mmCIF file with all atom_site columns, C-alpha atoms in Angstrom:
data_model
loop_
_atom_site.group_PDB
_atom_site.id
_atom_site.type_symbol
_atom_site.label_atom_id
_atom_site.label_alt_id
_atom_site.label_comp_id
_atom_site.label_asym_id
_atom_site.label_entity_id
_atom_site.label_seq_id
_atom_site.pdbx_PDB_ins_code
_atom_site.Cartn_x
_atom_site.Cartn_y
_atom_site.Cartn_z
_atom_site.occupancy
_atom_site.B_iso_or_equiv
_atom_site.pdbx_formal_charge
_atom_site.auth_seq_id
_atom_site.auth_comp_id
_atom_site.auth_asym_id
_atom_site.auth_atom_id
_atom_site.pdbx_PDB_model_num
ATOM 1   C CA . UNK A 1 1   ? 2.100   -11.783 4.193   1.00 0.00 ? 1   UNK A CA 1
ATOM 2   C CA . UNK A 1 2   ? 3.586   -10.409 7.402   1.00 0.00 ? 2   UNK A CA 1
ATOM 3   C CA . UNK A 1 3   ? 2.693   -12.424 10.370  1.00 0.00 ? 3   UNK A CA 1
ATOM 4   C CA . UNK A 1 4   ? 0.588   -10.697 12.748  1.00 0.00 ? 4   UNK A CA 1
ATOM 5   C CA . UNK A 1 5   ? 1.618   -9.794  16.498  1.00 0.00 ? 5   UNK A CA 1
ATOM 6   C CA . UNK A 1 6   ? -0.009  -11.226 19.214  1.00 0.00 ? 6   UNK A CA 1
ATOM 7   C CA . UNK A 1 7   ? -1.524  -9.177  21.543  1.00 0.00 ? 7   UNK A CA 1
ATOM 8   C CA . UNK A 1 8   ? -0.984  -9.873  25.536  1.00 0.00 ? 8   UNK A CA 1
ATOM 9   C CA . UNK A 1 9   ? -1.818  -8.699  28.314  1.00 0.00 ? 9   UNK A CA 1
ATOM 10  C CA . UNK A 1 10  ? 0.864   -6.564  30.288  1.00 0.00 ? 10  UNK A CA 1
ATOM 11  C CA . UNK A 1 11  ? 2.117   -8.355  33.098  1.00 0.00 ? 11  UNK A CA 1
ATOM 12  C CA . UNK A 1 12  ? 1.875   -4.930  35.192  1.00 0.00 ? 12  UNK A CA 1
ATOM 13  C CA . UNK A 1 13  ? -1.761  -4.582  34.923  1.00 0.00 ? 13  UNK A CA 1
ATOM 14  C CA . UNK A 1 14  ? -3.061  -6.676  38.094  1.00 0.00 ? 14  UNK A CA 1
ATOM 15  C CA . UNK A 1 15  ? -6.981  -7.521  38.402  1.00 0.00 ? 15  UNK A CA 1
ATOM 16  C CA . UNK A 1 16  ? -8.955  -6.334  41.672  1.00 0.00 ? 16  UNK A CA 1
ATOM 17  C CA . UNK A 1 17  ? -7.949  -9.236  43.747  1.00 0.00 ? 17  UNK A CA 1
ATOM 18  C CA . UNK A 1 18  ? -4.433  -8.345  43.087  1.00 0.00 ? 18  UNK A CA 1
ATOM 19  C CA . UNK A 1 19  ? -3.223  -11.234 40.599  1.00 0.00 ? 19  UNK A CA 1
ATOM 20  C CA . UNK A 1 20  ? -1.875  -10.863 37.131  1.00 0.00 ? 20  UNK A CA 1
ATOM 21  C CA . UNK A 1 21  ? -4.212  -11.410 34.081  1.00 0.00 ? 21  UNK A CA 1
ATOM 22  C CA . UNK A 1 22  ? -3.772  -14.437 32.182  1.00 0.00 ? 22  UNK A CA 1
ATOM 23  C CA . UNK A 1 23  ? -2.132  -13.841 28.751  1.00 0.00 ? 23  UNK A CA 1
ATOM 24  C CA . UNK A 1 24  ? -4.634  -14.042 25.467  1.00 0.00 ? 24  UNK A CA 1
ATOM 25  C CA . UNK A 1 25  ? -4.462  -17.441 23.857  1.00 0.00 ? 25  UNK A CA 1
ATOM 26  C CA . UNK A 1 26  ? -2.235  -17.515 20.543  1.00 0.00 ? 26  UNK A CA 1
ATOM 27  C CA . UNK A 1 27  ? -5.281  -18.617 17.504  1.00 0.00 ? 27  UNK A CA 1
ATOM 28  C CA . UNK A 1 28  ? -4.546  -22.351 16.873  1.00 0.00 ? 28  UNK A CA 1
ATOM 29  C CA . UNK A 1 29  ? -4.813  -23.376 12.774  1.00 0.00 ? 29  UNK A CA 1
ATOM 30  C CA . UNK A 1 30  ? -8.446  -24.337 13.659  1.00 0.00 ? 30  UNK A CA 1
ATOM 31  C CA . UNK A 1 31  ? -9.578  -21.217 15.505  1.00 0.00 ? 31  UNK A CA 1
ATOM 32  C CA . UNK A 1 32  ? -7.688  -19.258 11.630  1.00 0.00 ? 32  UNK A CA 1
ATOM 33  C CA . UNK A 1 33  ? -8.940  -21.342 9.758   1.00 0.00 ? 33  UNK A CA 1
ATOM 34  C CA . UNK A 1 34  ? -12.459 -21.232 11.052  1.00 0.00 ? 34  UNK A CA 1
ATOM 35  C CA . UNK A 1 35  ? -12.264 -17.345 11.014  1.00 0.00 ? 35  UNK A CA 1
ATOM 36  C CA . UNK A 1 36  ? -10.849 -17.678 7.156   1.00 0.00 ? 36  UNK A CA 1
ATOM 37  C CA . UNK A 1 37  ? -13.795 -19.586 6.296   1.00 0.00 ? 37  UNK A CA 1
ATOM 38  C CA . UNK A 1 38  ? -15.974 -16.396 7.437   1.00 0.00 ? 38  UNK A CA 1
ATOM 39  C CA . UNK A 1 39  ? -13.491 -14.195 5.317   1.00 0.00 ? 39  UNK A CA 1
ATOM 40  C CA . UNK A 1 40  ? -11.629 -12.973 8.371   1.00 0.00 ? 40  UNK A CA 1
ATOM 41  C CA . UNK A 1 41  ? -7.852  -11.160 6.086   1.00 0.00 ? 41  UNK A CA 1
ATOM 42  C CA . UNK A 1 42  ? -6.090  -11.208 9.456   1.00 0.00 ? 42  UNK A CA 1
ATOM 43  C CA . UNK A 1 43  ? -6.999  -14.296 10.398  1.00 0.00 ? 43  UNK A CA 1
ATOM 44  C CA . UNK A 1 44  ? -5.982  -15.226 6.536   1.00 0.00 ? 44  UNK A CA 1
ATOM 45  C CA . UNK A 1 45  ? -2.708  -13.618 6.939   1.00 0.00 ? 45  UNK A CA 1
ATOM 46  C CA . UNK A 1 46  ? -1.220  -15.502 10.129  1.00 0.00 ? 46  UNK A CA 1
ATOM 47  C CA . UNK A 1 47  ? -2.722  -18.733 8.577   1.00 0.00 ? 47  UNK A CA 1
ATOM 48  C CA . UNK A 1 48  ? -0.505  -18.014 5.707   1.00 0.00 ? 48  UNK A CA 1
ATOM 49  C CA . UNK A 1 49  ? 2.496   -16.909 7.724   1.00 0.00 ? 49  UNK A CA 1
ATOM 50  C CA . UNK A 1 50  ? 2.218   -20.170 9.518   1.00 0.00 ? 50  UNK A CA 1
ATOM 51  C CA . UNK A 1 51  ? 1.728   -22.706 7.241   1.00 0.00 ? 51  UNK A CA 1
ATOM 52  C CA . UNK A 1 52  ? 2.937   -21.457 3.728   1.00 0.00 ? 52  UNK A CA 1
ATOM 53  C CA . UNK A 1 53  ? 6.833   -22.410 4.026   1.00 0.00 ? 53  UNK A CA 1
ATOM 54  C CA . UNK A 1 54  ? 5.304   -26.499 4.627   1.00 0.00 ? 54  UNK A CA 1
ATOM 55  C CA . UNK A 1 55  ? 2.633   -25.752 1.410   1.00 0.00 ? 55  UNK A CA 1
ATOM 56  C CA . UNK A 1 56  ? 5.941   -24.548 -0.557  1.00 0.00 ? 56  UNK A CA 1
ATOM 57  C CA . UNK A 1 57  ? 8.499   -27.479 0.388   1.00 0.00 ? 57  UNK A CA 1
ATOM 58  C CA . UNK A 1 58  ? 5.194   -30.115 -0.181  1.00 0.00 ? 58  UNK A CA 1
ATOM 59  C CA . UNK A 1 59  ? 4.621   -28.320 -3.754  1.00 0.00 ? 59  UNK A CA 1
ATOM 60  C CA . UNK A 1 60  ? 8.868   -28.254 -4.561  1.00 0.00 ? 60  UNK A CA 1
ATOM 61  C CA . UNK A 1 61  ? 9.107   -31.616 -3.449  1.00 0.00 ? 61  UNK A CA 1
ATOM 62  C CA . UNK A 1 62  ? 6.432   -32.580 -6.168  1.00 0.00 ? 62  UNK A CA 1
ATOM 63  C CA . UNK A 1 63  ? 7.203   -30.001 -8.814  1.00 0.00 ? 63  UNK A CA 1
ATOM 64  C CA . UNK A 1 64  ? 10.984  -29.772 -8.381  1.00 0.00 ? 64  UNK A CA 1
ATOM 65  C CA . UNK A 1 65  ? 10.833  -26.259 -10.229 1.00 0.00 ? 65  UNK A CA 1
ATOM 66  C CA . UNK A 1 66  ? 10.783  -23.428 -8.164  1.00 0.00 ? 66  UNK A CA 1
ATOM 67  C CA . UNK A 1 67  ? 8.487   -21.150 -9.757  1.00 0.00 ? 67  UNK A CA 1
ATOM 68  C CA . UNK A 1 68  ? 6.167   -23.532 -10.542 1.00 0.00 ? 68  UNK A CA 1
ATOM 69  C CA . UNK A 1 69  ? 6.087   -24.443 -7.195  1.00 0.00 ? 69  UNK A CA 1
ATOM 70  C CA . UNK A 1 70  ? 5.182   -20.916 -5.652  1.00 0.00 ? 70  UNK A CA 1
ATOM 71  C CA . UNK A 1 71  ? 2.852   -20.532 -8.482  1.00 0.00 ? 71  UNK A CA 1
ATOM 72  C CA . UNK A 1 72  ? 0.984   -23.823 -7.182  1.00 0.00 ? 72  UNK A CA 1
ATOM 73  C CA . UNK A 1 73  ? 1.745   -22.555 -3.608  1.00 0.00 ? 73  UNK A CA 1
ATOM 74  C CA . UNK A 1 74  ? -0.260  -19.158 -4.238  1.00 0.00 ? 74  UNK A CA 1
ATOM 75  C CA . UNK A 1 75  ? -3.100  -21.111 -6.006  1.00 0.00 ? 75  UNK A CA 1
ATOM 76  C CA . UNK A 1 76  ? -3.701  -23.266 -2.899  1.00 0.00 ? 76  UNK A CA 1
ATOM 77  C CA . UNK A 1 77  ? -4.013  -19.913 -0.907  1.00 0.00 ? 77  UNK A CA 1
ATOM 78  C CA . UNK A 1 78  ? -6.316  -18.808 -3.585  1.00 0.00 ? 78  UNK A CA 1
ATOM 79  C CA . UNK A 1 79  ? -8.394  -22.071 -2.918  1.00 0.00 ? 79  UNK A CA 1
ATOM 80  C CA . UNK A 1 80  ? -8.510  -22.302 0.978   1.00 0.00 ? 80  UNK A CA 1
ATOM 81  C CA . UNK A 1 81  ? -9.902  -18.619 0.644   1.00 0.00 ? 81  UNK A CA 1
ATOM 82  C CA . UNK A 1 82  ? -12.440 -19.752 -1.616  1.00 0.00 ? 82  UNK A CA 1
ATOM 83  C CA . UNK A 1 83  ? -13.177 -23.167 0.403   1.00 0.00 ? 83  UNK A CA 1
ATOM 84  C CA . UNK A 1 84  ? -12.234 -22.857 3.957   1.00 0.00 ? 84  UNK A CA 1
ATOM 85  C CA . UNK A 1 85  ? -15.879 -23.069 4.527   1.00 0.00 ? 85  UNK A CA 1
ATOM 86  C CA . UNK A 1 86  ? -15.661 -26.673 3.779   1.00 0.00 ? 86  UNK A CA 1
ATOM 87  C CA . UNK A 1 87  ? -12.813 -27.769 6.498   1.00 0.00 ? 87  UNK A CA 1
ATOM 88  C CA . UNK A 1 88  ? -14.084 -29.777 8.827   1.00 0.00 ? 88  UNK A CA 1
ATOM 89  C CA . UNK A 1 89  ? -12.160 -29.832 12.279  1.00 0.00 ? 89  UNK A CA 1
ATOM 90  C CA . UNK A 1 90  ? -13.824 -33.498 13.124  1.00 0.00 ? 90  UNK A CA 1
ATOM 91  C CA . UNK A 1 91  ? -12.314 -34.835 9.732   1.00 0.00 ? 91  UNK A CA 1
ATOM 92  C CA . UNK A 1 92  ? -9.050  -33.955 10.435  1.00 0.00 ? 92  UNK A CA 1
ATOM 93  C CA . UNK A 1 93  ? -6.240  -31.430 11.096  1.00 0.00 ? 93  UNK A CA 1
ATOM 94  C CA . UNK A 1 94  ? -5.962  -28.078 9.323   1.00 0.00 ? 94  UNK A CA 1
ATOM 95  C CA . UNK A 1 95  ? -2.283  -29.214 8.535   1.00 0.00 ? 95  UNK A CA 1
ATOM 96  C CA . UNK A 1 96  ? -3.364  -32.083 7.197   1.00 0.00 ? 96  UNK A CA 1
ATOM 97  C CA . UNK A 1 97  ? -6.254  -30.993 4.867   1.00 0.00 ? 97  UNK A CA 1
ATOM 98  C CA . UNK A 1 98  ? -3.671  -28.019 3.560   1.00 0.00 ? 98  UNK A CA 1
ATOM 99  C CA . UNK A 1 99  ? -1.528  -30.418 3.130   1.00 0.00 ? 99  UNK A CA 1
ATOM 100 C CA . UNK A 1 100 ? -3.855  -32.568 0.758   1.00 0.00 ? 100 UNK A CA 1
ATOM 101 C CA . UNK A 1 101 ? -4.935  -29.813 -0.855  1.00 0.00 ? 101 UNK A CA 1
ATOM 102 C CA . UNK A 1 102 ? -1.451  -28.722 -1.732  1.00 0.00 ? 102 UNK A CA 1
ATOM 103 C CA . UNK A 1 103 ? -0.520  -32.365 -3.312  1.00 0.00 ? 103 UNK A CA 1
ATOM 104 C CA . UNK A 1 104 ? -3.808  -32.405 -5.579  1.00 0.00 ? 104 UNK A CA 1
ATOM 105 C CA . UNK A 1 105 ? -3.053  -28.673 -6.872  1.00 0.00 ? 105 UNK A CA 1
ATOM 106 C CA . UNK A 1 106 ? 0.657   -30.420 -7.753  1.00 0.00 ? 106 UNK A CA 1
ATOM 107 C CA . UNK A 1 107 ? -0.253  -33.419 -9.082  1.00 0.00 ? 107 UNK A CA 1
ATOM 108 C CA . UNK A 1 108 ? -2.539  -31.840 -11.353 1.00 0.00 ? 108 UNK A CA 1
ATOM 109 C CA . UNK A 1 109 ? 0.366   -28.985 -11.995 1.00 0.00 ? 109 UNK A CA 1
ATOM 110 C CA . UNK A 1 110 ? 2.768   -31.858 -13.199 1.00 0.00 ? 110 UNK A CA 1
ATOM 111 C CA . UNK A 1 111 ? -0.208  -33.390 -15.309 1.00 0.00 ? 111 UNK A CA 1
ATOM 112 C CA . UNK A 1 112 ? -0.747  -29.953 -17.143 1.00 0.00 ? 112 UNK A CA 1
ATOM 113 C CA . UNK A 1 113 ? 3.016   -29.541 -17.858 1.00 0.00 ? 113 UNK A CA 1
ATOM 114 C CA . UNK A 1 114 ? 3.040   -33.240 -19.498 1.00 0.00 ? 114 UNK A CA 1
ATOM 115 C CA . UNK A 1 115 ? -0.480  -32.810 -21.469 1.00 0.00 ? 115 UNK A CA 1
ATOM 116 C CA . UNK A 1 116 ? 1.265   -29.651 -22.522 1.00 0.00 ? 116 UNK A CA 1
ATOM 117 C CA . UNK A 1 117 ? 4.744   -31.352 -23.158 1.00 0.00 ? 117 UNK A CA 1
ATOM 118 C CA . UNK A 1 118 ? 3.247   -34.099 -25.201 1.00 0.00 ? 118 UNK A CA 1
ATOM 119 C CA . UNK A 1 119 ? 1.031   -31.525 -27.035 1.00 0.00 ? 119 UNK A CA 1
ATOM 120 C CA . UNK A 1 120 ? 4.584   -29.649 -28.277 1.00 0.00 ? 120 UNK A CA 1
ATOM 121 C CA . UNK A 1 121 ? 5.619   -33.249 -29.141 1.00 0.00 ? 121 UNK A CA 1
ATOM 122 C CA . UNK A 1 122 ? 3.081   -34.449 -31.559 1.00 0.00 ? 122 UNK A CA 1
ATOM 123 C CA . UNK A 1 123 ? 2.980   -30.922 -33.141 1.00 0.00 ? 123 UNK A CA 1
ATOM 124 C CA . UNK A 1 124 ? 6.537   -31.482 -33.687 1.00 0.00 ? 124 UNK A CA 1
ATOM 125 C CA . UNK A 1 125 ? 6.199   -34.561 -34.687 1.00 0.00 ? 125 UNK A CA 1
ATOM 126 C CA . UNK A 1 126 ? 3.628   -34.041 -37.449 1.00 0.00 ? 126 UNK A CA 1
ATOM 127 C CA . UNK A 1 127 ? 5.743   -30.894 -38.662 1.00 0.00 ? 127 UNK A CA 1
ATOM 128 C CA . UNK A 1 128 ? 9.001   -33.248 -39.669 1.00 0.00 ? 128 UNK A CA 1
ATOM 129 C CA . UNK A 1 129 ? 9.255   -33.643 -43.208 1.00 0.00 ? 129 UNK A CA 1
ATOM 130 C CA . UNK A 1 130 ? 9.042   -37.685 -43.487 1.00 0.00 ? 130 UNK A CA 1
ATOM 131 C CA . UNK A 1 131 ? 9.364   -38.960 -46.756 1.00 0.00 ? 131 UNK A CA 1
ATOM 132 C CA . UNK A 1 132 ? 6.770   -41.901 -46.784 1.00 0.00 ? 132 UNK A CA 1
ATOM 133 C CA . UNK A 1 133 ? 4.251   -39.491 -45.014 1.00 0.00 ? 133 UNK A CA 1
ATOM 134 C CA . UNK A 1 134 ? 2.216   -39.625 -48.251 1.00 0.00 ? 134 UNK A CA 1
ATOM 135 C CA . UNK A 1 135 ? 2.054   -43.237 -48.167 1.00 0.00 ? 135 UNK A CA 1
ATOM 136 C CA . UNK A 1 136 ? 0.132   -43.545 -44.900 1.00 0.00 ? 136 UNK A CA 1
ATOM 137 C CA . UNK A 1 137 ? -1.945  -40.865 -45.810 1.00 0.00 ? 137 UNK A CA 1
ATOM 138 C CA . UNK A 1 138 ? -2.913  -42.650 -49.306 1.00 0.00 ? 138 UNK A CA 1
ATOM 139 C CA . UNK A 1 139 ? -3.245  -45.859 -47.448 1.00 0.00 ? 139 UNK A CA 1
ATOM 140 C CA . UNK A 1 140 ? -6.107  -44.065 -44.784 1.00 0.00 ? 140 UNK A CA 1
ATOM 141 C CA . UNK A 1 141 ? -7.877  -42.375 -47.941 1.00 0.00 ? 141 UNK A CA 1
ATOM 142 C CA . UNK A 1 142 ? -7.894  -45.148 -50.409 1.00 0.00 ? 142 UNK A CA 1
ATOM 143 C CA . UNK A 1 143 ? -7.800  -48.543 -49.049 1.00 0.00 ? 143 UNK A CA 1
ATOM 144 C CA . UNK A 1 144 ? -10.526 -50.907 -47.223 1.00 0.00 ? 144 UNK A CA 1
ATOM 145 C CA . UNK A 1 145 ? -9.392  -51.757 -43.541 1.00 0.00 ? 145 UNK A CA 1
ATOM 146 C CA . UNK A 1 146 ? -8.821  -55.704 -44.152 1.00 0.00 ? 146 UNK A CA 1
ATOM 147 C CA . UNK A 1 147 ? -6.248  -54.759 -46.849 1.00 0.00 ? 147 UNK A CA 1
ATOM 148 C CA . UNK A 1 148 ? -4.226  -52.470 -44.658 1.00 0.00 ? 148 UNK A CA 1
ATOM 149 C CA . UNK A 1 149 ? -4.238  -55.206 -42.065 1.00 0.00 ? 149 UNK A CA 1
ATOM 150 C CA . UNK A 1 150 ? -3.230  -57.839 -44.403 1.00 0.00 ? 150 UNK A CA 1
ATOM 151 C CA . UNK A 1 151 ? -0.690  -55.580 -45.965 1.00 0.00 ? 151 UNK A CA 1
ATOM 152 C CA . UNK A 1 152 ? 0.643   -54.964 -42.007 1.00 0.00 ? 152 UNK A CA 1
ATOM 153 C CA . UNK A 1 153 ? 0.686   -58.525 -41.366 1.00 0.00 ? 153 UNK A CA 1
ATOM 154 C CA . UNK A 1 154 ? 3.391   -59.167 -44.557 1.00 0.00 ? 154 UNK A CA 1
ATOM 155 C CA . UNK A 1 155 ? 5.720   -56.936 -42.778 1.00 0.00 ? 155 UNK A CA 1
ATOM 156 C CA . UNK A 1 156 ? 8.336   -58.608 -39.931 1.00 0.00 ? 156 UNK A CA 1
ATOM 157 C CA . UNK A 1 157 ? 7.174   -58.421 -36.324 1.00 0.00 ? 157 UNK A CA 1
ATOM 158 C CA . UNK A 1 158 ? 9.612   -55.767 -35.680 1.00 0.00 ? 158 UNK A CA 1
ATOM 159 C CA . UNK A 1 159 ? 8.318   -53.617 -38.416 1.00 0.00 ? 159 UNK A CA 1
ATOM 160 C CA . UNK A 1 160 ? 4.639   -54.235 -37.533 1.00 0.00 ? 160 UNK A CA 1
ATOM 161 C CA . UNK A 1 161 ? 5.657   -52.844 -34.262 1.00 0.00 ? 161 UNK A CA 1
ATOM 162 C CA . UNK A 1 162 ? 7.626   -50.267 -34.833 1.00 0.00 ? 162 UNK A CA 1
ATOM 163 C CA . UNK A 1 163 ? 4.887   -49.077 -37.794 1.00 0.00 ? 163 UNK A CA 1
ATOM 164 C CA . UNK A 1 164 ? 1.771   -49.406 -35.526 1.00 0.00 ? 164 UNK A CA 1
ATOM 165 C CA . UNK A 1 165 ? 3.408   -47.416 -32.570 1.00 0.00 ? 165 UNK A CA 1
ATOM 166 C CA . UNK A 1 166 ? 4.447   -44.651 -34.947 1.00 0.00 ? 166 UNK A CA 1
ATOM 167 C CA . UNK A 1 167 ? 1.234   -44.538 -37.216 1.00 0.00 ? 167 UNK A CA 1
ATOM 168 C CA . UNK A 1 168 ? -1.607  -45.562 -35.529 1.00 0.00 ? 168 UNK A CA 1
ATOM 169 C CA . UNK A 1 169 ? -0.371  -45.021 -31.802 1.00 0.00 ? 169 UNK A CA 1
ATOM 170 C CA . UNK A 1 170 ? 0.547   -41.497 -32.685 1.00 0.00 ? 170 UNK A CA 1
ATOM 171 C CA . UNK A 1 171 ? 4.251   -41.684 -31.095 1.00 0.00 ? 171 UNK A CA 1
ATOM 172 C CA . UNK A 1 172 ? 7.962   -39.818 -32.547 1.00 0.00 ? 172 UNK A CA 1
ATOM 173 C CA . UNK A 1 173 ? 10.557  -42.128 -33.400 1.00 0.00 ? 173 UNK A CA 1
ATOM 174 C CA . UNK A 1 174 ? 12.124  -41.481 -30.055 1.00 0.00 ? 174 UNK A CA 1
ATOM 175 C CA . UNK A 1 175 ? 8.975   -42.354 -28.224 1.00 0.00 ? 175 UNK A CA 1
ATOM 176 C CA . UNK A 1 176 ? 8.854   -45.322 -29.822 1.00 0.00 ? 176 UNK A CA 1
ATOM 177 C CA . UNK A 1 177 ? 12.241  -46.322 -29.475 1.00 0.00 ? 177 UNK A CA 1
ATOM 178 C CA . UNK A 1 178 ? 11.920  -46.182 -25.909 1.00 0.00 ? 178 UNK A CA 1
ATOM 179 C CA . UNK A 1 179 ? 8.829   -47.959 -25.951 1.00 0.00 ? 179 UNK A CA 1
ATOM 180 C CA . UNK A 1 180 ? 10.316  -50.686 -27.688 1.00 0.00 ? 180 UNK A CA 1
ATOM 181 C CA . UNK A 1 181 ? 14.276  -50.345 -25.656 1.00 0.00 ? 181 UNK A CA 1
ATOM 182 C CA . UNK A 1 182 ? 15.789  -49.843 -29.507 1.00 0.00 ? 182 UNK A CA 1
ATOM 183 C CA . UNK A 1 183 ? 18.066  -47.366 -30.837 1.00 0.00 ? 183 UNK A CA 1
ATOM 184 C CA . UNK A 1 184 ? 16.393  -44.355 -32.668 1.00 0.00 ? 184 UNK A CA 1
ATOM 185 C CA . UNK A 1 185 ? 17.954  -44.843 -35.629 1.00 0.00 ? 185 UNK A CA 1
ATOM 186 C CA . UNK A 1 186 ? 17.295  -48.614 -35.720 1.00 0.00 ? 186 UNK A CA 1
ATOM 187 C CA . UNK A 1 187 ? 13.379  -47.194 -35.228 1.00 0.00 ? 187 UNK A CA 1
ATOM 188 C CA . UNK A 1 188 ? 13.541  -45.045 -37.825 1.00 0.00 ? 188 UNK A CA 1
ATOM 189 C CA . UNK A 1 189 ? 15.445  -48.000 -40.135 1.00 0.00 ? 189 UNK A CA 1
ATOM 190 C CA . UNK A 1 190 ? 12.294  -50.141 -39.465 1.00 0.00 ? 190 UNK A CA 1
ATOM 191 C CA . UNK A 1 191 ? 9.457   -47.735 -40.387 1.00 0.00 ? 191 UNK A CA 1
ATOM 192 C CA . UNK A 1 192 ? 10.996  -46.731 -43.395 1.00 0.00 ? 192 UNK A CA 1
ATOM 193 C CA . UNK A 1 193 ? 11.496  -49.961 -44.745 1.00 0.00 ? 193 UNK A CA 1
ATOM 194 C CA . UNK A 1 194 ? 8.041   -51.250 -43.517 1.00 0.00 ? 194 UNK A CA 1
ATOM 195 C CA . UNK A 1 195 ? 6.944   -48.198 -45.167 1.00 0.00 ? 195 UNK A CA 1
ATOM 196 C CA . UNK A 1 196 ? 8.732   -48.756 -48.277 1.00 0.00 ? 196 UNK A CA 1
ATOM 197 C CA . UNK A 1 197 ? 7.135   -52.940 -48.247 1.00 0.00 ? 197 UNK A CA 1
ATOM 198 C CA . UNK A 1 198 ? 3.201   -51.435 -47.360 1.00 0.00 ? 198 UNK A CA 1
ATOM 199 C CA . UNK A 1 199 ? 3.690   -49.158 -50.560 1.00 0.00 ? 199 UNK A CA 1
ATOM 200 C CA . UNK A 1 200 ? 4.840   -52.343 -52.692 1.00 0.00 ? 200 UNK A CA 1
ATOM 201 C CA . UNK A 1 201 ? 1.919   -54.568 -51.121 1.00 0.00 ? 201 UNK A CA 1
ATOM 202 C CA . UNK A 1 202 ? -0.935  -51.596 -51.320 1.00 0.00 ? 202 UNK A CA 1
ATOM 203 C CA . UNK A 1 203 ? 0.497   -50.657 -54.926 1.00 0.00 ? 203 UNK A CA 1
ATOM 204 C CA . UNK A 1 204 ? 0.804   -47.021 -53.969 1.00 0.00 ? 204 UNK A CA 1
ATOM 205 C CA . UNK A 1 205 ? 2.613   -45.063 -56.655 1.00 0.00 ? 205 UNK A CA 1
#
């Protein structure tokens, strides 16, 4: 939005006692702000023009991506539109309010991204083609709970471990190999062998 000029008063025009007007008052962020709240655009507009490059470092600085971060700096104009009616000039500065506005919208921008992230992960996750998939599922359909756990508990600690985290905690192998500080493959070595000793113990053909 294009900042808006300032109006003065000429310094030629003199008042009847022969001095020089004073020049009008530039709006502070308050006296916008205030006027925003009463849907004032212009008022809008040099709020924006004034305070919009700090939103858009704040939101970077957060977000590290760039569009992202003018997405999330557009939304928070979108918001003090819709709320400016709740700033209160006794709580605090205008600055600072946009400012915590700005770092909720972002925080809550980087939340969405993961929730979507880990979304893509499971799905990907359930799509692999893993062999003793069957197993588990037989295991959940056929067996009484104190058998599975009994079965579990024959298995090493590692493979417990590995097997719960996968299984019942819903992680990939690499999720749980991080979880754990282990190799992948070594992950993936220890399911399928725990796998392989649940199907001997729960007699799963």
């Amino acid at each position: 939005m294009e900042k808006p000029r300032v109006s003065r008063m000429s310094s030629a025009t003199s008042s009847a006692n022969g001095f020089a007007d004073e020049p009008k008052a530039t709006p502070t962020l308050t006296d916008l702000l205030l006027r925003v709240a009463s849907k004032d655009q212009e008022a809008f507009a040099a709020f924006y023009a004034q305070t919009s490059r700090r939103v858009y470092g704040l939101a970077r600085r957060v977000l590290i991506d760039p569009e992202l971060s003018e997405d999330t700096t557009q939304e928070v104009y979108l918001q003090v539109w819709n709320i400016a009616d709740r700033f209160r000039p006794d709580m605090g500065s205008p600055m600072a309010w946009l400012m915590t506005l700005t770092h909720r919208r972002a925080v809550d921008k980087v939340r969405s991204e993961q929730s979507s992230t880990d979304r893509e992960a499971r799905y990907g996750a359930a799509m692999q083609d893993i062999e003793h998939d069957d197993v588990v599922d037989t295991v959940t359909q056929r067996l009484e709970a104190e058998t599975v756990v009994k079965c579990l508990e024959s298995l090493t600690e590692t493979q417990q471990q590995s097997v719960k985290l996968a299984y019942y905690g819903g992680l990939t192998y690499r999720e749980v190999a991080e979880k754990l500080d282990v190799a992948v493959p070594t992950i993936k070595s220890r399911i399928r062998d725990g796998l392989l000793r649940l199907k001997s113990c729960l007699g799963v053909n």
